[in-house]
CSV table of C-alpha atoms in Angstrom, one decimal:
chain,number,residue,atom,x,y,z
B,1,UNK,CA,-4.5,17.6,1.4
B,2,UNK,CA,-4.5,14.0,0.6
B,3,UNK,CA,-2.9,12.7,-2.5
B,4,UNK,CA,-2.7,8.9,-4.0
B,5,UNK,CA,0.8,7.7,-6.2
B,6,UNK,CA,0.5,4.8,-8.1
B,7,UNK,CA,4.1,3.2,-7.6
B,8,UNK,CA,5.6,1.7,-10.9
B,9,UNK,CA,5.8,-1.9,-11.3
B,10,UNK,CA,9.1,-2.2,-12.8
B,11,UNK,CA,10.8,-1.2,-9.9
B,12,UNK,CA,9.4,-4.4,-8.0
B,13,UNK,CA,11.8,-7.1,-7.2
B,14,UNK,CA,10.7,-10.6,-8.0
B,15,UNK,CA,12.1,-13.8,-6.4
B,16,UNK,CA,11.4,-17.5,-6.7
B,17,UNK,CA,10.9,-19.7,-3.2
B,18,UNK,CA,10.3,-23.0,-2.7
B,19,UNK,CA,6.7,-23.4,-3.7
B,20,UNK,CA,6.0,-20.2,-6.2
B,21,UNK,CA,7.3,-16.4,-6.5
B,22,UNK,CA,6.8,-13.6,-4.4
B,23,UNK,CA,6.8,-9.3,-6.1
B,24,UNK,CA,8.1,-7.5,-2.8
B,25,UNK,CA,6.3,-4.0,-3.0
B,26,UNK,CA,8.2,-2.4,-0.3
B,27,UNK,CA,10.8,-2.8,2.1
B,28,UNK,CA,11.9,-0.4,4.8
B,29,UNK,CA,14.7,0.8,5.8
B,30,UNK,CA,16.3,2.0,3.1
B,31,UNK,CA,19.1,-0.3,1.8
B,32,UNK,CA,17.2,-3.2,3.7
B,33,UNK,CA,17.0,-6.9,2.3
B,34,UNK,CA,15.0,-9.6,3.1
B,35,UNK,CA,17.4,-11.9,1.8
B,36,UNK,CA,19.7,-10.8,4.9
B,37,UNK,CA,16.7,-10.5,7.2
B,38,UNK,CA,17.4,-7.0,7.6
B,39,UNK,CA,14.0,-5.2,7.7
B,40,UNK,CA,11.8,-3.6,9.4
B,41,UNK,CA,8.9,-3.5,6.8
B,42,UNK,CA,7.8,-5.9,4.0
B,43,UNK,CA,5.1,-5.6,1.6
B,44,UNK,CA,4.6,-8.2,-0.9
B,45,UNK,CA,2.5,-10.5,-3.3
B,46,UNK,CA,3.1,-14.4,-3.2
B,47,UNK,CA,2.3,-16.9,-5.8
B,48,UNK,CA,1.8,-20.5,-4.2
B,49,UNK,CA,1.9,-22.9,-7.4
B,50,UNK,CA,1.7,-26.2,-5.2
B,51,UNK,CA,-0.4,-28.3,-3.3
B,52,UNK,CA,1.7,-27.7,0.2
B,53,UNK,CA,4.3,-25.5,1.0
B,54,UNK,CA,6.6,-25.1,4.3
B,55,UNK,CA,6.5,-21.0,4.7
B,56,UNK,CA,10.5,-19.7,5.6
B,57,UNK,CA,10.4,-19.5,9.4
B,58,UNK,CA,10.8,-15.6,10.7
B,59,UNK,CA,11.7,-15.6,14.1
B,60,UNK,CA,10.8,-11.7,15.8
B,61,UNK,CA,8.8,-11.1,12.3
B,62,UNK,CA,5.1,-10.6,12.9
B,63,UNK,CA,3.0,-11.5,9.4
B,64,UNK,CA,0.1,-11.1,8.2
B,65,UNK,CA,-1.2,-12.9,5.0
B,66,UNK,CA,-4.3,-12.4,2.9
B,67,UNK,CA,-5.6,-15.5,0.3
B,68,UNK,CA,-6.8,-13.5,-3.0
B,69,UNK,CA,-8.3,-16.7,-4.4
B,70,UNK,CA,-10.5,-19.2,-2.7
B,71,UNK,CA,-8.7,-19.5,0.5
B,72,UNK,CA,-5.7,-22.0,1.8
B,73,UNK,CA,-5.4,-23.8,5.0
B,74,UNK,CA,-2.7,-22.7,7.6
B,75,UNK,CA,-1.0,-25.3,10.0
B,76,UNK,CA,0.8,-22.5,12.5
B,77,UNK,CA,2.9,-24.1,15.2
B,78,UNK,CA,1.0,-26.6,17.3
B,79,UNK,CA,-2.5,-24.9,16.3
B,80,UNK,CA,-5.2,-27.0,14.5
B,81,UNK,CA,-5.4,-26.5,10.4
B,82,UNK,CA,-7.2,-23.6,10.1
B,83,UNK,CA,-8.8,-21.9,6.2
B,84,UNK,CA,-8.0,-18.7,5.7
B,85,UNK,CA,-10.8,-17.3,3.5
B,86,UNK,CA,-10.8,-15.1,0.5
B,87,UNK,CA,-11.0,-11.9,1.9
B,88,UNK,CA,-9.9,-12.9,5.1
B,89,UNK,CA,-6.7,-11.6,7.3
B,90,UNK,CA,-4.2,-13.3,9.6
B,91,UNK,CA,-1.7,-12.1,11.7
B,92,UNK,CA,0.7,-15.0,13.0
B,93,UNK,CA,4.2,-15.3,14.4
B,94,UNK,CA,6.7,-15.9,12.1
B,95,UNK,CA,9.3,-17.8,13.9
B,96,UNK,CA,6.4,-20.4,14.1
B,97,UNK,CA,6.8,-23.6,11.5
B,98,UNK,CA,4.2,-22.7,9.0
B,99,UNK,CA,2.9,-25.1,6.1
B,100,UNK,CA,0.1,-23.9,3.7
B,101,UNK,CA,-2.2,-26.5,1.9
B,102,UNK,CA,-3.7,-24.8,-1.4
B,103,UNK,CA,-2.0,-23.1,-4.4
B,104,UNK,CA,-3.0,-19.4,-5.2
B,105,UNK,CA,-1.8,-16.0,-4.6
B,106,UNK,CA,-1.9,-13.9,-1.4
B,107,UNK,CA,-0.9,-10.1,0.1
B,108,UNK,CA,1.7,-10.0,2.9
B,109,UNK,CA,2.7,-7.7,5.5
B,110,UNK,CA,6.1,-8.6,7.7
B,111,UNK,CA,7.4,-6.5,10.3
B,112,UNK,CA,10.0,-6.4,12.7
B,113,UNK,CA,10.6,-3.6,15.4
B,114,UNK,CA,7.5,-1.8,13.6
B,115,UNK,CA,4.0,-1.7,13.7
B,116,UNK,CA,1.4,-2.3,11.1
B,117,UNK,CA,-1.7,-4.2,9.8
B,118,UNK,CA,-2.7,-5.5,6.7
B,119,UNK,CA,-6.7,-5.0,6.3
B,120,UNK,CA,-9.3,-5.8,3.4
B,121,UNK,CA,-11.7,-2.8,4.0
B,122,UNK,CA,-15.4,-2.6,3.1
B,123,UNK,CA,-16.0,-0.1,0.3
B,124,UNK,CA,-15.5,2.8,3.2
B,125,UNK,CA,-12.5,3.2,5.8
B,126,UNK,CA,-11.6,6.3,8.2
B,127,UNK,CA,-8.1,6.5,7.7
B,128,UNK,CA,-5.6,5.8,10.6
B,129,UNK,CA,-2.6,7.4,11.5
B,130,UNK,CA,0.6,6.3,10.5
B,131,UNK,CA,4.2,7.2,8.6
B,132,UNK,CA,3.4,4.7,5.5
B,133,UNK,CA,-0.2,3.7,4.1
B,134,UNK,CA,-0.7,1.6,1.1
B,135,UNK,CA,-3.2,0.1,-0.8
B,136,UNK,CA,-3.0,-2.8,-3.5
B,137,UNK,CA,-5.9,-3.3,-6.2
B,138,UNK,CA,-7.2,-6.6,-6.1
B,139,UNK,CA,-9.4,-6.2,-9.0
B,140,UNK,CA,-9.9,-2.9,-10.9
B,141,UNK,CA,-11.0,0.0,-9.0
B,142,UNK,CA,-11.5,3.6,-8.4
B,143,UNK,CA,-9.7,4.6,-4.9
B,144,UNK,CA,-10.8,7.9,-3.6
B,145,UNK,CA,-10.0,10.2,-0.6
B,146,UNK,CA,-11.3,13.0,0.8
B,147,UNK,CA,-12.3,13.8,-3.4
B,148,UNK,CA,-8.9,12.8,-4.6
B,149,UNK,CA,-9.5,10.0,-7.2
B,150,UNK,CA,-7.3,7.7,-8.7
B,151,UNK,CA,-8.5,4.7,-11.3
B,152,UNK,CA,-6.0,1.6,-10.2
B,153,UNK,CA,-6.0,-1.4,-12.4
B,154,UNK,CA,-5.8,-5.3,-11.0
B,155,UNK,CA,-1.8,-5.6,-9.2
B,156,UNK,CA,-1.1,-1.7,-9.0
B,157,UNK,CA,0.4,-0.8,-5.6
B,158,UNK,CA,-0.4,2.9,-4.6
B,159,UNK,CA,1.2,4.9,-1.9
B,160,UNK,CA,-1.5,7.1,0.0
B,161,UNK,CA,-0.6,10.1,1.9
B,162,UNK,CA,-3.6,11.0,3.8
B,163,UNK,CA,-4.0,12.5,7.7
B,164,UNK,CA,-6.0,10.5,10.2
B,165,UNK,CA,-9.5,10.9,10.6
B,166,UNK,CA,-10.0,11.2,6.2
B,167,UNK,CA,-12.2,8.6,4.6
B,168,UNK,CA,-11.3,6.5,1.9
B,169,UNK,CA,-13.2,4.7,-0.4
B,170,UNK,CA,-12.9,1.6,-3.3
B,171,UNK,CA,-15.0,1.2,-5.6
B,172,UNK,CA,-13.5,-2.7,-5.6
B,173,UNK,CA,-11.8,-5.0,-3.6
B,174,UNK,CA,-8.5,-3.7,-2.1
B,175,UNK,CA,-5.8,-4.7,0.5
B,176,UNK,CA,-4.5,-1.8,2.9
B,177,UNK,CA,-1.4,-1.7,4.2
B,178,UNK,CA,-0.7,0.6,7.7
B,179,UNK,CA,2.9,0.5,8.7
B,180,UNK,CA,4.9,2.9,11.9
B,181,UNK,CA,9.0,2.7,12.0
């Protein structure tokens, strides 16, 4: 049976970089630190308060970063500037030199030696299978699956257990996060 557990906020760790703040949600293994690059999982929030920013370079970390507000451009490696949309997801290398032009707050998902994707769903989603599934409420919203139903304000982070094949809905806007050790 599938069940939903809002996580509590207090027990987030918040850090400044160079160009805003960033909540990590979750970090696996236990007694991992990002600060030591010692992770396989990372979940977190960032706050971009400047114009342009240099993202920390990752090497053997794959990201993925979601814009919550208007969007920002990426510069990734040798690539052409590309904006990255509200709504939108995408999935770079992190050992690439990154730089971000436009302030604003995003979702990211970094993992080494795992697997994982960070999606923004449409209002319905047939669950995957995977050890770890989390969502993160955008904006106010009802999350449901299978008939369990739990009410998530803006900035909750929810752990979801749920088997593969179940549907899940969001009555709002919501980032999912699917991560395998």
């Amino acid at each position: 049976m599938a069940s939903i557990e809002k996580l509590p906020t207090g027990a987030f760790n918040i850090s400044r970089w160079s160009g805003g703040t960033t909540t990590e949600l979750f970090i696996w293994p236990h007694g991992a630190s990002y600060a030591e690059r010692r992770f396989g999982i990372r979940i977190s929030t960032a706050t971009v308060d400047i114009a342009e920013s240099t993202f920390t370079k990752l090497p053997g970390v794959t990201r993925y970063i979601a814009p919550l507000g208007d969007g920002f451009t990426l510069k990734i490696g040798q690539n052409e500037p590309e904006f990255i949309p509200h709504a939108a997801v995408k999935r770079f290398d992190g050992g690439e030199n990154v730089t971000c032009t436009g302030a604003g707050r995003d979702l990211n998902l970094m993992l080494s030696g795992a697997a994982g994707e960070l999606i923004k769903p449409n209002e319905r989603h047939i669950v995957r299978q995977a050890e770890y599934l989390f969502a993160y409420a955008v904006q106010d919203c009802r999350i449901s699956v299978n008939g369990t139903n739990t009410d998530a304000e803006r900035g909750e982070f929810l752990r979801i257990y749920a088997g593969a094949g179940e549907m899940l809905t969001a009555s709002g806007e919501v980032g999912l996060f699917y991560a395998q050790p």
